[in-house]
C-alpha cells in the first residue's frame, strides 16, 4: 500500500497548489502543458499582430492592459481622418501626448508578452517529471511544441491580420489581438489547480550576483586546490527543495572563493540566534557557485547564437524589402510582402513535428547509432550551416531580381515574389534546428536555481542579434554610400546591391559557424548528483 502511494507522487520535488507533493494523475502532464501552449500561441498571435505592422499571470495582466490601451487609442484618435491607414494613405500627425500613449501601449505589450516568456517555457517543462522515463521524453518534446505554438500564433498574424490591417482595418485587427490576449489569460487560469510547482529558490539574478559579490569580497584569499573546505549545506536541506546538487569542477576557480568559509563567516553564523543560514552575499554553497560556472560555460555558445540571429532578423526586414521590390500580384490580388514569412513558419512547424517521428528515427537507422540521436550542439551546428545556405540563396535571388528590374526609375521588378520561397524555407528549417535545440541545451545545462535565467539567455540571442544586424547594416551603408553613391541597401533597391549584403551575411555566418564548432568541441557538460530516496521519505511523511 505504501509503495502504491509512493508511486502516485512525483519524485522530483514538485508540489501542487496546496504546497504538498504533487500527485501524478491529478497534476501536470499534457493537460497542463496544452493549456500553456494555447496561452503562448494566443499571446504571441497578439504580439505578432501588433509587431508586423508597427515596426506567468502578471504577464497577461500587463499584456491585456497594453492591447486594450492600443485598441482604444487607435479607435479614438490615431486614425485621423477617417479611413486613413491603408497602403499609400497616411494619417494626420499626432500630438506628443497621443504619440506617447501609442508607444506606452506597444511597450506594455512587449513587456507583458516577451519578458515572462522564459519563465513560461520553464514552467511548462516543469509539468513533466524528469524522474519518469515517459514524462522525461514529454518534457523534451514540450520545448519543440512551445516553439510550434509561437510559430502558429505568428502564422495567423502574418497572413490574416497583416492583410486586414493593410486594408486599413486597424481597429478590427487590434481588437482581435486584445481578444486573443484575454483568452490566453483565461486559458492560463483554468489550470491553476492542476499545475505542478517547485519551491522558489530565490531570484535567479540575485543567486548569480551573490556568487560574484562573495568571490570579489574574498579576492585576497588563496583558492583551495580541491573542494575540501568549501561550504555546502546538508543534503536533506537541499533535496527537500527538489533540487539536485552540482558536482564541483576545477574551471573558473576564481569563483570558488565565494564558498570559502572564513572565521568571520563562522562568527556571523553563530551570532544568528536559531538561524544558521549564512549571509549569501558573503558565503555561497558549492552548488550555487557551480550554477554560475554553468552560465559562464554557456557564454561562448550563446555568443555564437547571437551572430546566427543575423540571418533570422533579415527575414523580418531585408527579405520583406526585397519582396516589396518584386511583382506581388496574382491576378488582382496583392500579396503583402510580410506574409511571405508564412513559408518560414510552415516549414519550421512541419520540420519540428516531423523530426521526432520520422527524421530522427531515419537518422538512427541510416547511421546505425541506435539509440543515440543528434545532440543539441550538433543540431545547432546543422542549423547554422543551413542559415548560410539561406543567405547565399537570398543573394542569388536578388541578382536574379535585378536582371528583371525596371531601368525607368521604378522601384519594382517583374520577377515574381514567389522566387523568395526557397530562402524562407531554408531559414525555417534552420530555425527548427537552432532554436529548439538551443532551448533544450540551455535548459539541460543550467541547474534548477537558474533555469529561467538560462532560458532567458537563449531567447535573448535573437533580440541582441537584431541590434548587431542593424549596426552592421549601418556600417555597410556608411562605407558604401560615400561620394554620392546610393550604397548597397538604398531606398530604391534597384539602385543598390542588396545581393552583396546577403553574401556578406553568408560570410559572417560561415565564420560564426567555424567559431561555434570550436566552442562546441571544447564545451564541458554539467555534472549533477543523482537523486536518492530522500524524496520518497518526504512523500511518506505526508
Short mmCIF file of C-alpha atoms in Angstrom, two decimals:
data_model
loop_
_atom_site.label_atom_id
_atom_site.label_comp_id
_atom_site.label_asym_id
_atom_site.label_seq_id
_atom_site.Cartn_x
_atom_site.Cartn_y
_atom_site.Cartn_z
CA UNK A 1 0.00 0.00 0.00
CA UNK A 2 2.86 2.33 0.93
CA UNK A 3 4.62 1.60 -2.41
CA UNK A 4 1.45 2.35 -4.39
CA UNK A 5 1.05 5.66 -2.52
CA UNK A 6 4.68 6.49 -3.22
CA UNK A 7 4.31 5.74 -6.93
CA UNK A 8 1.34 8.11 -7.12
CA UNK A 9 3.54 11.09 -6.29
CA UNK A 10 6.20 12.77 -8.38
CA UNK A 11 9.79 12.12 -7.35
CA UNK A 12 11.34 15.40 -8.49
CA UNK A 13 10.12 17.52 -5.57
CA UNK A 14 7.26 19.21 -7.46
CA UNK A 15 4.28 20.42 -5.43
CA UNK A 16 0.58 21.04 -6.02
CA UNK A 17 -1.25 24.31 -5.37
CA UNK A 18 -1.53 23.50 -1.64
CA UNK A 19 2.22 23.03 -1.28
CA UNK A 20 2.00 19.25 -0.90
CA UNK A 21 3.81 16.66 -3.08
CA UNK A 22 2.15 16.56 -6.50
CA UNK A 23 0.06 13.51 -7.41
CA UNK A 24 0.82 12.37 -10.96
CA UNK A 25 -2.70 11.62 -12.08
CA UNK A 26 -4.13 14.89 -10.78
CA UNK A 27 -1.45 17.40 -11.72
CA UNK A 28 0.88 18.30 -14.58
CA UNK A 29 1.18 16.29 -17.77
CA UNK A 30 -0.05 17.28 -21.20
CA UNK A 31 -3.37 18.63 -19.90
CA UNK A 32 -1.48 21.44 -18.19
CA UNK A 33 1.15 21.61 -20.92
CA UNK A 34 -1.53 22.08 -23.58
CA UNK A 35 -3.07 24.98 -21.66
CA UNK A 36 0.30 26.71 -21.52
CA UNK A 37 0.87 26.10 -25.24
CA UNK A 38 -2.53 27.59 -26.05
CA UNK A 39 -1.71 30.54 -23.83
CA UNK A 40 1.62 31.12 -25.54
CA UNK A 41 0.22 30.68 -29.06
CA UNK A 42 -2.59 33.20 -28.49
CA UNK A 43 -0.32 35.64 -26.67
CA UNK A 44 2.22 35.50 -29.47
CA UNK A 45 -0.56 35.95 -32.03
CA UNK A 46 -1.47 39.21 -30.32
CA UNK A 47 2.15 40.32 -30.10
CA UNK A 48 2.94 39.48 -33.73
CA UNK A 49 -0.29 41.08 -34.89
CA UNK A 50 0.95 44.39 -33.49
CA UNK A 51 4.63 43.82 -34.35
CA UNK A 52 4.43 43.04 -38.07
CA UNK A 53 2.65 46.28 -38.93
CA UNK A 54 4.20 48.69 -36.39
CA UNK A 55 7.74 48.04 -36.98
CA UNK A 56 3.22 34.00 -15.76
CA UNK A 57 -0.11 35.55 -14.70
CA UNK A 58 1.28 39.03 -14.11
CA UNK A 59 2.46 38.89 -17.72
CA UNK A 60 -1.12 38.65 -19.06
CA UNK A 61 -2.35 41.46 -16.80
CA UNK A 62 0.28 43.72 -18.33
CA UNK A 63 -0.33 42.40 -21.84
CA UNK A 64 -4.12 42.83 -21.63
CA UNK A 65 -3.62 46.41 -20.45
CA UNK A 66 -1.32 47.14 -23.37
CA UNK A 67 -3.57 45.67 -26.07
CA UNK A 68 -6.70 47.36 -24.68
CA UNK A 69 -4.90 50.71 -24.49
CA UNK A 70 -3.76 50.27 -28.09
CA UNK A 71 -7.31 49.41 -29.21
CA UNK A 72 -8.92 52.40 -27.52
CA UNK A 73 -6.22 54.85 -28.64
CA UNK A 74 -6.39 53.60 -32.24
CA UNK A 75 -10.18 53.82 -32.30
CA UNK A 76 -10.29 57.23 -30.60
CA UNK A 77 -7.60 59.40 -32.16
CA UNK A 78 -4.81 57.57 -34.04
CA UNK A 79 -6.76 57.07 -37.29
CA UNK A 80 -7.50 60.59 -38.50
CA UNK A 81 -9.01 61.38 -40.94
CA UNK A 82 -11.48 58.53 -41.10
CA UNK A 83 -10.36 55.78 -43.49
CA UNK A 84 -6.62 56.51 -43.31
CA UNK A 85 -4.08 53.77 -42.67
CA UNK A 86 -4.45 51.97 -45.98
CA UNK A 87 -1.44 51.39 -48.23
CA UNK A 88 -0.43 54.78 -49.66
CA UNK A 89 -2.90 56.72 -47.47
CA UNK A 90 -1.21 58.41 -44.49
CA UNK A 91 -2.87 59.63 -41.31
CA UNK A 92 -2.62 63.15 -39.89
CA UNK A 93 0.24 63.96 -37.46
CA UNK A 94 -0.46 63.37 -33.78
CA UNK A 95 0.23 65.38 -30.66
CA UNK A 96 3.11 64.38 -28.36
CA UNK A 97 0.63 63.07 -25.78
CA UNK A 98 -1.14 60.88 -28.34
CA UNK A 99 2.18 59.56 -29.63
CA UNK A 100 3.27 58.83 -26.05
CA UNK A 101 0.10 56.80 -25.38
CA UNK A 102 0.75 54.74 -28.51
CA UNK A 103 4.35 53.94 -27.53
CA UNK A 104 3.42 53.16 -23.93
CA UNK A 105 0.81 50.70 -25.26
CA UNK A 106 3.19 48.78 -27.52
CA UNK A 107 5.92 48.73 -24.86
CA UNK A 108 3.43 47.28 -22.37
CA UNK A 109 2.60 44.57 -24.92
CA UNK A 110 6.29 43.83 -25.47
CA UNK A 111 6.90 43.68 -21.70
CA UNK A 112 3.79 41.64 -20.96
CA UNK A 113 4.39 39.05 -23.69
CA UNK A 114 8.16 38.89 -24.01
CA UNK A 115 9.64 39.36 -20.54
CA UNK A 116 7.97 36.38 -18.77
CA UNK A 117 8.27 34.06 -21.81
CA UNK A 118 11.35 32.20 -20.42
CA UNK A 119 9.54 31.57 -17.13
CA UNK A 120 6.54 30.19 -19.04
CA UNK A 121 8.78 27.82 -21.02
CA UNK A 122 10.39 26.61 -17.79
CA UNK A 123 7.03 26.32 -16.04
CA UNK A 124 5.64 24.26 -18.91
CA UNK A 125 8.57 21.85 -18.79
CA UNK A 126 8.07 21.54 -15.01
CA UNK A 127 4.70 19.89 -15.66
CA UNK A 128 6.60 16.74 -16.68
CA UNK A 129 8.60 14.74 -14.14
CA UNK A 130 12.25 14.26 -15.03
CA UNK A 131 12.46 11.06 -12.95
CA UNK A 132 9.75 9.34 -15.01
CA UNK A 133 11.08 7.98 -18.38
CA UNK A 134 7.85 8.70 -20.27
CA UNK A 135 7.35 12.16 -18.80
CA UNK A 136 11.04 12.96 -19.34
CA UNK A 137 10.55 12.45 -23.09
CA UNK A 138 7.45 14.64 -22.97
CA UNK A 139 9.48 17.27 -21.11
CA UNK A 140 11.95 17.38 -24.00
CA UNK A 141 9.14 17.45 -26.57
CA UNK A 142 7.49 20.38 -24.77
CA UNK A 143 10.22 22.76 -25.93
CA UNK A 144 9.56 21.70 -29.52
CA UNK A 145 5.81 22.24 -29.20
CA UNK A 146 6.44 25.52 -27.37
CA UNK A 147 8.21 26.84 -30.44
CA UNK A 148 5.47 25.40 -32.67
CA UNK A 149 2.89 27.34 -30.62
CA UNK A 150 4.91 30.53 -31.12
CA UNK A 151 5.02 29.93 -34.85
CA UNK A 152 1.35 29.10 -35.25
CA UNK A 153 0.45 32.32 -33.46
CA UNK A 154 2.68 34.22 -35.87
CA UNK A 155 1.20 32.40 -38.87
CA UNK A 156 -2.28 33.83 -38.32
CA UNK A 157 -0.90 37.28 -37.53
CA UNK A 158 1.38 37.48 -40.54
CA UNK A 159 -1.22 36.28 -43.02
CA UNK A 160 -4.79 37.13 -41.96
CA UNK A 161 -4.11 40.04 -39.61
CA UNK A 162 -1.49 41.66 -41.80
CA UNK A 163 -3.92 41.58 -44.73
CA UNK A 164 -6.76 43.06 -42.64
CA UNK A 165 -4.56 45.87 -41.34
CA UNK A 166 -3.06 46.62 -44.76
CA UNK A 167 -6.61 47.27 -45.95
CA UNK A 168 -6.91 49.91 -43.22
CA UNK A 169 -8.94 47.91 -40.69
CA UNK A 170 -6.51 48.61 -37.86
CA UNK A 171 -9.14 48.82 -35.13
CA UNK A 172 -10.54 45.40 -36.05
CA UNK A 173 -7.06 43.89 -36.17
CA UNK A 174 -6.09 45.27 -32.78
CA UNK A 175 -9.36 44.18 -31.18
CA UNK A 176 -8.70 40.65 -32.45
CA UNK A 177 -5.29 40.85 -30.74
CA UNK A 178 -6.90 42.07 -27.50
CA UNK A 179 -9.45 39.24 -27.60
CA UNK A 180 -6.70 36.65 -28.06
CA UNK A 181 -4.73 38.11 -25.14
CA UNK A 182 -7.77 37.92 -22.85
CA UNK A 183 -8.49 34.34 -23.94
CA UNK A 184 -4.83 33.45 -23.32
CA UNK A 185 -5.18 34.82 -19.81
CA UNK A 186 -8.31 32.74 -19.18
CA UNK A 187 -6.64 29.57 -20.52
CA UNK A 188 -3.78 30.13 -18.09
CA UNK A 189 -6.18 30.46 -15.16
CA UNK A 190 -8.16 27.30 -15.96
CA UNK A 191 -5.25 25.06 -14.99
CA UNK A 192 -4.31 26.84 -11.79
CA UNK A 193 -5.43 23.92 -9.58
CA UNK A 194 -3.59 21.31 -11.68
CA UNK A 195 -0.20 22.92 -12.22
CA UNK A 196 2.90 21.49 -10.61
CA UNK A 197 5.20 23.90 -8.80
CA UNK A 198 8.62 23.89 -7.20
CA UNK A 199 9.58 25.68 -4.03
CA UNK A 200 11.10 29.01 -5.05
CA UNK A 201 14.88 29.15 -4.80
CA UNK A 202 15.10 32.92 -4.90
CA UNK A 203 15.60 35.42 -7.67
CA UNK A 204 17.96 33.88 -10.28
CA UNK A 205 19.61 37.25 -10.86
CA UNK A 206 20.27 37.54 -7.11
CA UNK A 207 21.67 34.00 -6.92
CA UNK A 208 24.03 34.81 -9.78
CA UNK A 209 25.06 38.17 -8.31
CA UNK A 210 25.65 36.75 -4.83
CA UNK A 211 28.42 34.47 -6.11
CA UNK A 212 30.12 37.33 -7.96
CA UNK A 213 29.96 39.66 -4.93
CA UNK A 214 31.05 36.98 -2.44
CA UNK A 215 34.03 35.97 -4.60
CA UNK A 216 35.12 39.61 -5.01
CA UNK A 217 34.93 40.14 -1.24
CA UNK A 218 37.40 37.28 -0.78
CA UNK A 219 39.64 38.12 -3.72
CA UNK A 220 42.75 38.06 -1.46
CA UNK A 221 42.11 34.53 -0.17
CA UNK A 222 44.03 31.58 -1.57
CA UNK A 223 41.92 29.27 -3.72
CA UNK A 224 41.85 25.69 -2.37
CA UNK A 225 43.26 23.01 -4.67
CA UNK A 226 40.15 20.85 -4.30
CA UNK A 227 36.62 21.05 -2.98
CA UNK A 228 37.63 20.26 0.60
CA UNK A 229 36.81 23.09 2.94
CA UNK A 230 34.28 24.69 0.60
CA UNK A 231 30.84 25.35 2.04
CA UNK A 232 27.81 23.20 1.21
CA UNK A 233 24.52 22.80 3.06
CA UNK A 234 23.28 19.44 4.35
CA UNK A 235 21.96 17.02 1.73
CA UNK A 236 18.42 16.76 3.11
CA UNK A 237 18.01 20.54 3.22
CA UNK A 238 18.86 20.76 -0.46
CA UNK A 239 16.81 17.87 -1.70
CA UNK A 240 13.64 18.86 0.10
CA UNK A 241 13.56 21.77 -2.33
CA UNK A 242 13.53 19.32 -5.23
CA UNK A 243 16.97 20.46 -6.31
CA UNK A 244 19.97 18.30 -7.25
CA UNK A 245 23.43 19.29 -6.11
CA UNK A 246 26.11 20.01 -8.70
CA UNK A 247 29.49 18.31 -8.55
CA UNK A 248 32.47 20.60 -8.04
CA UNK A 249 34.57 21.43 -11.12
CA UNK A 250 38.01 22.96 -11.45
CA UNK A 251 37.34 25.55 -14.14
CA UNK A 252 36.61 29.20 -13.26
CA UNK A 253 38.33 28.52 -9.94
CA UNK A 254 38.28 32.21 -9.01
CA UNK A 255 34.57 31.77 -8.23
CA UNK A 256 35.38 29.10 -5.61
CA UNK A 257 36.35 31.90 -3.24
CA UNK A 258 32.63 32.56 -2.73
CA UNK A 259 32.34 29.16 -0.97
CA UNK A 260 35.36 29.57 1.32
CA UNK A 261 34.21 29.74 4.93
CA UNK A 262 36.31 32.21 6.86
CA UNK A 263 36.40 32.70 10.67
CA UNK A 264 34.34 35.85 10.11
CA UNK A 265 31.63 33.76 8.37
CA UNK A 266 31.62 31.27 11.26
CA UNK A 267 31.20 34.01 13.85
CA UNK A 268 28.39 35.65 11.85
CA UNK A 269 26.52 32.34 11.57
CA UNK A 270 26.98 31.70 15.31
CA UNK A 271 25.68 35.17 16.15
CA UNK A 272 22.38 34.49 14.34
CA UNK A 273 20.32 33.04 17.16
CA UNK A 274 18.50 29.94 15.94
CA UNK A 275 19.26 30.75 12.28
CA UNK A 276 22.41 29.08 11.00
CA UNK A 277 21.94 30.28 7.42
CA UNK A 278 24.92 32.39 6.29
CA UNK A 279 24.66 35.71 4.51
CA UNK A 280 24.53 34.65 0.82
CA UNK A 281 26.30 37.87 -0.20
CA UNK A 282 29.32 36.73 1.84
CA UNK A 283 29.21 32.93 1.66
CA UNK A 284 27.66 30.72 -1.04
CA UNK A 285 27.34 26.96 -1.39
CA UNK A 286 29.38 24.93 -3.87
CA UNK A 287 26.15 24.23 -5.77
CA UNK A 288 25.40 27.94 -6.09
CA UNK A 289 28.97 28.59 -7.29
CA UNK A 290 28.66 25.80 -9.85
CA UNK A 291 25.39 27.33 -11.08
CA UNK A 292 27.29 30.48 -12.04
CA UNK A 293 30.08 28.40 -13.60
CA UNK A 294 27.48 26.65 -15.78
CA UNK A 295 26.34 30.04 -17.08
CA UNK A 296 29.93 31.07 -17.83
CA UNK A 297 30.47 27.86 -19.80
CA UNK A 298 27.42 28.65 -21.92
CA UNK A 299 28.53 32.17 -22.84
CA UNK A 300 30.72 31.20 -25.87
CA UNK A 301 27.87 29.11 -27.32
CA UNK A 302 25.44 31.94 -26.58
CA UNK A 303 27.64 34.48 -28.38
CA UNK A 304 27.68 32.23 -31.46
CA UNK A 305 23.86 32.01 -31.45
CA UNK A 306 23.69 35.83 -31.28
CA UNK A 307 25.62 36.10 -34.55
CA UNK A 308 23.47 33.39 -36.09
CA UNK A 309 20.42 35.55 -35.40
CA UNK A 310 21.72 37.97 -38.03
CA UNK A 311 20.25 35.71 -40.72
CA UNK A 312 16.88 35.28 -38.99
CA UNK A 313 16.47 39.02 -38.38
CA UNK A 314 16.93 39.77 -42.08
CA UNK A 315 13.87 37.65 -42.79
CA UNK A 316 11.76 40.24 -40.94
CA UNK A 317 13.45 43.24 -42.55
CA UNK A 318 15.52 42.92 -45.72
CA UNK A 319 13.59 39.92 -47.04
CA UNK A 320 10.41 41.99 -46.77
CA UNK A 321 12.05 44.93 -48.57
CA UNK A 322 13.27 42.56 -51.26
CA UNK A 323 9.77 41.13 -51.65
CA UNK A 324 8.25 44.61 -51.89
CA UNK A 325 10.53 45.29 -54.88
CA UNK A 326 9.15 42.29 -56.82
CA UNK A 327 5.89 41.56 -58.60
CA UNK A 328 3.49 40.91 -55.70
CA UNK A 329 0.30 40.44 -57.70
CA UNK A 330 -1.58 37.31 -58.60
CA UNK A 331 -4.33 38.43 -60.94
CA UNK A 332 -5.94 41.31 -58.97
CA UNK A 333 -4.77 40.06 -55.56
CA UNK A 334 -1.89 41.85 -53.84
CA UNK A 335 0.37 39.68 -51.66
CA UNK A 336 1.68 41.59 -48.62
CA UNK A 337 5.48 41.04 -48.64
CA UNK A 338 5.43 40.45 -44.85
CA UNK A 339 3.09 37.49 -45.41
CA UNK A 340 5.87 35.57 -47.15
CA UNK A 341 7.14 34.72 -43.67
CA UNK A 342 4.29 32.17 -43.68
CA UNK A 343 6.58 29.90 -45.72
CA UNK A 344 9.19 30.15 -42.97
CA UNK A 345 6.60 29.41 -40.27
CA UNK A 346 5.07 26.44 -42.11
CA UNK A 347 8.46 24.89 -42.87
CA UNK A 348 9.63 25.39 -39.27
CA UNK A 349 6.46 23.87 -37.83
CA UNK A 350 6.41 20.96 -40.26
CA UNK A 351 10.06 20.12 -39.65
CA UNK A 352 9.67 20.21 -35.86
CA UNK A 353 6.64 17.91 -35.99
CA UNK A 354 8.36 15.51 -38.40
CA UNK A 355 11.71 15.45 -36.64
CA UNK A 356 10.83 13.23 -33.65
CA UNK A 357 8.51 10.91 -35.60
CA UNK A 358 10.40 10.39 -38.86
CA UNK A 359 13.67 12.29 -39.31
CA UNK A 360 15.36 11.27 -36.05
CA UNK A 361 14.44 7.53 -36.36
CA UNK A 362 15.60 7.61 -40.00
CA UNK A 363 18.92 9.13 -38.94
CA UNK A 364 19.39 6.37 -36.35
CA UNK A 365 18.54 3.70 -38.91
CA UNK A 366 20.93 5.05 -41.55
CA UNK A 367 23.85 5.70 -39.20
CA UNK A 368 23.17 2.55 -37.12
CA UNK A 369 23.82 4.52 -33.91
CA UNK A 370 20.78 3.24 -32.02
CA UNK A 371 19.53 4.67 -29.82
CA UNK A 372 21.76 7.75 -29.96
CA UNK A 373 20.43 10.67 -31.99
CA UNK A 374 21.88 14.06 -32.83
CA UNK A 375 22.92 16.05 -29.78
CA UNK A 376 21.65 19.60 -29.18
CA UNK A 377 25.01 21.10 -30.17
CA UNK A 378 25.10 19.04 -33.38
CA UNK A 379 21.59 20.20 -34.29
CA UNK A 380 22.54 23.84 -33.64
CA UNK A 381 25.59 23.43 -35.89
CA UNK A 382 23.49 21.94 -38.70
CA UNK A 383 21.02 24.82 -38.35
CA UNK A 384 23.80 27.40 -38.60
CA UNK A 385 25.08 25.73 -41.78
CA UNK A 386 21.61 25.81 -43.34
CA UNK A 387 21.33 29.51 -42.44
CA UNK A 388 24.48 30.15 -44.52
CA UNK A 389 22.79 28.42 -47.48
CA UNK A 390 19.70 30.58 -46.96
CA UNK A 391 21.77 33.77 -47.17
CA UNK A 392 23.53 32.57 -50.32
CA UNK A 393 20.15 31.70 -51.85
CA UNK A 394 18.80 35.17 -50.97
CA UNK A 395 21.80 36.76 -52.68
CA UNK A 396 21.28 34.70 -55.84
CA UNK A 397 17.56 35.58 -55.88
CA UNK A 398 18.44 39.27 -55.55
CA UNK A 399 20.82 39.03 -58.51
CA UNK A 400 18.00 37.43 -60.48
CA UNK A 401 15.60 40.19 -59.36
CA UNK A 402 17.98 42.92 -60.54
CA UNK A 403 18.11 41.36 -64.01
CA UNK A 404 14.38 41.95 -64.38
CA UNK A 405 14.35 45.31 -62.61
CA UNK A 406 12.97 48.31 -64.46
CA UNK A 407 15.53 50.88 -65.61
CA UNK A 408 12.94 53.65 -65.80
CA UNK A 409 13.27 54.69 -62.14
CA UNK A 410 10.57 52.38 -60.78
CA UNK A 411 11.30 50.50 -57.58
CA UNK A 412 9.90 47.10 -58.54
CA UNK A 413 10.94 44.18 -60.70
CA UNK A 414 8.90 41.93 -62.94
CA UNK A 415 10.24 38.90 -61.06
CA UNK A 416 7.56 37.12 -59.03
CA UNK A 417 7.72 37.34 -55.25
CA UNK A 418 7.44 33.55 -55.09
CA UNK A 419 11.12 33.30 -56.05
CA UNK A 420 11.73 34.07 -52.37
CA UNK A 421 10.16 30.81 -51.21
CA UNK A 422 13.44 28.77 -51.12
CA UNK A 423 15.23 31.25 -48.85
CA UNK A 424 12.25 31.36 -46.47
CA UNK A 425 12.01 27.56 -46.36
CA UNK A 426 15.74 27.16 -45.72
CA UNK A 427 15.59 29.66 -42.87
CA UNK A 428 12.56 27.85 -41.47
CA UNK A 429 14.42 24.53 -41.34
CA UNK A 430 17.42 26.34 -39.84
CA UNK A 431 15.18 27.82 -37.13
CA UNK A 432 13.78 24.38 -36.32
CA UNK A 433 17.29 23.08 -35.78
CA UNK A 434 18.75 26.07 -33.94
CA UNK A 435 16.05 27.49 -31.66
CA UNK A 436 14.52 24.25 -30.38
CA UNK A 437 17.92 22.65 -29.77
CA UNK A 438 19.11 25.90 -28.17
CA UNK A 439 16.24 25.90 -25.65
CA UNK A 440 16.76 22.20 -24.87
CA UNK A 441 20.52 22.65 -24.49
CA UNK A 442 20.35 25.71 -22.24
CA UNK A 443 17.62 24.09 -20.12
CA UNK A 444 19.68 20.92 -19.66
CA UNK A 445 22.93 22.73 -18.88
CA UNK A 446 21.51 25.27 -16.43
CA UNK A 447 20.66 23.88 -12.96
CA UNK A 448 17.34 24.34 -11.19
CA UNK A 449 18.29 27.53 -9.38
CA UNK A 450 18.94 29.46 -12.62
CA UNK A 451 16.67 27.55 -15.05
CA UNK A 452 14.55 30.51 -16.15
CA UNK A 453 17.70 32.64 -16.38
CA UNK A 454 19.19 30.08 -18.80
CA UNK A 455 16.08 30.03 -21.00
CA UNK A 456 16.06 33.85 -20.98
CA UNK A 457 19.69 33.79 -22.11
CA UNK A 458 18.77 31.52 -25.02
CA UNK A 459 15.80 33.67 -26.05
CA UNK A 460 17.72 36.94 -25.75
CA UNK A 461 20.10 35.99 -28.56
CA UNK A 462 17.55 36.99 -31.21
CA UNK A 463 16.92 40.41 -29.66
CA UNK A 464 20.61 41.17 -29.30
CA UNK A 465 21.26 39.80 -32.78
CA UNK A 466 18.79 42.31 -34.23
CA UNK A 467 20.81 45.19 -32.79
CA UNK A 468 24.06 43.76 -34.14
CA UNK A 469 22.48 43.28 -37.56
CA UNK A 470 21.35 46.92 -37.54
CA UNK A 471 24.83 48.04 -36.57
CA UNK A 472 26.45 46.01 -39.36
CA UNK A 473 23.93 47.39 -41.87
CA UNK A 474 24.64 50.95 -40.71
CA UNK A 475 28.40 50.44 -41.08
CA UNK A 476 27.98 48.89 -44.53
CA UNK A 477 25.79 51.77 -45.69
CA UNK A 478 28.24 54.33 -44.30
CA UNK A 479 31.11 52.71 -46.20
CA UNK A 480 29.28 52.06 -49.47
CA UNK A 481 27.37 55.35 -49.80
CA UNK A 482 30.40 57.65 -49.93
CA UNK A 483 30.95 60.13 -52.75
CA UNK A 484 27.26 60.32 -53.59
CA UNK A 485 26.86 56.59 -54.24
CA UNK A 486 23.49 55.05 -53.28
CA UNK A 487 25.10 52.28 -51.19
CA UNK A 488 24.27 48.60 -51.08
CA UNK A 489 20.82 48.95 -49.48
CA UNK A 490 19.29 52.26 -50.68
CA UNK A 491 15.55 53.11 -50.55
CA UNK A 492 15.30 52.05 -54.20
CA UNK A 493 16.84 48.58 -54.22
CA UNK A 494 17.26 48.74 -57.98
CA UNK A 495 19.99 51.33 -57.46
CA UNK A 496 21.90 49.24 -54.91
CA UNK A 497 23.45 45.82 -54.34
CA UNK A 498 21.40 44.04 -51.71
CA UNK A 499 22.87 40.81 -53.06
CA UNK A 500 26.31 41.85 -51.81
CA UNK A 501 24.95 42.40 -48.31
CA UNK A 502 23.37 38.93 -48.35
CA UNK A 503 26.69 37.42 -49.44
CA UNK A 504 28.46 39.40 -46.68
CA UNK A 505 25.95 37.97 -44.20
CA UNK A 506 26.70 34.48 -45.50
CA UNK A 507 30.43 35.08 -44.99
CA UNK A 508 29.92 36.33 -41.42
CA UNK A 509 27.62 33.38 -40.69
CA UNK A 510 30.25 30.96 -42.05
CA UNK A 511 32.93 32.42 -39.77
CA UNK A 512 30.46 32.21 -36.88
CA UNK A 513 29.81 28.54 -37.73
CA UNK A 514 33.54 27.82 -37.55
CA UNK A 515 33.76 29.53 -34.16
CA UNK A 516 30.74 27.58 -32.94
CA UNK A 517 32.34 24.25 -33.91
CA UNK A 518 35.42 25.16 -31.84
CA UNK A 519 33.28 26.18 -28.84
CA UNK A 520 31.11 23.06 -29.10
CA UNK A 521 34.12 20.75 -29.14
CA UNK A 522 35.57 22.41 -26.04
CA UNK A 523 32.30 22.51 -24.10
CA UNK A 524 32.10 20.55 -20.83
CA UNK A 525 28.65 19.30 -19.83
CA UNK A 526 27.28 19.89 -16.33
CA UNK A 527 27.57 17.06 -13.77
CA UNK A 528 24.68 16.57 -11.32
CA UNK A 529 24.43 14.23 -8.36
CA UNK A 530 21.71 11.62 -8.80
CA UNK A 531 18.65 11.98 -6.59
CA UNK A 532 18.35 9.28 -3.93
CA UNK A 533 15.37 8.13 -1.93
CA UNK A 534 15.07 11.34 0.15
CA UNK A 535 12.03 12.46 -1.77
CA UNK A 536 10.25 9.17 -1.03
CA UNK A 537 10.75 9.75 2.68
CA UNK A 538 9.26 13.23 2.39
CA UNK A 539 6.27 11.90 0.44
CA UNK A 540 5.58 9.24 3.06
CA UNK A 541 5.63 11.85 5.81
CA UNK A 542 2.63 13.50 4.16
#
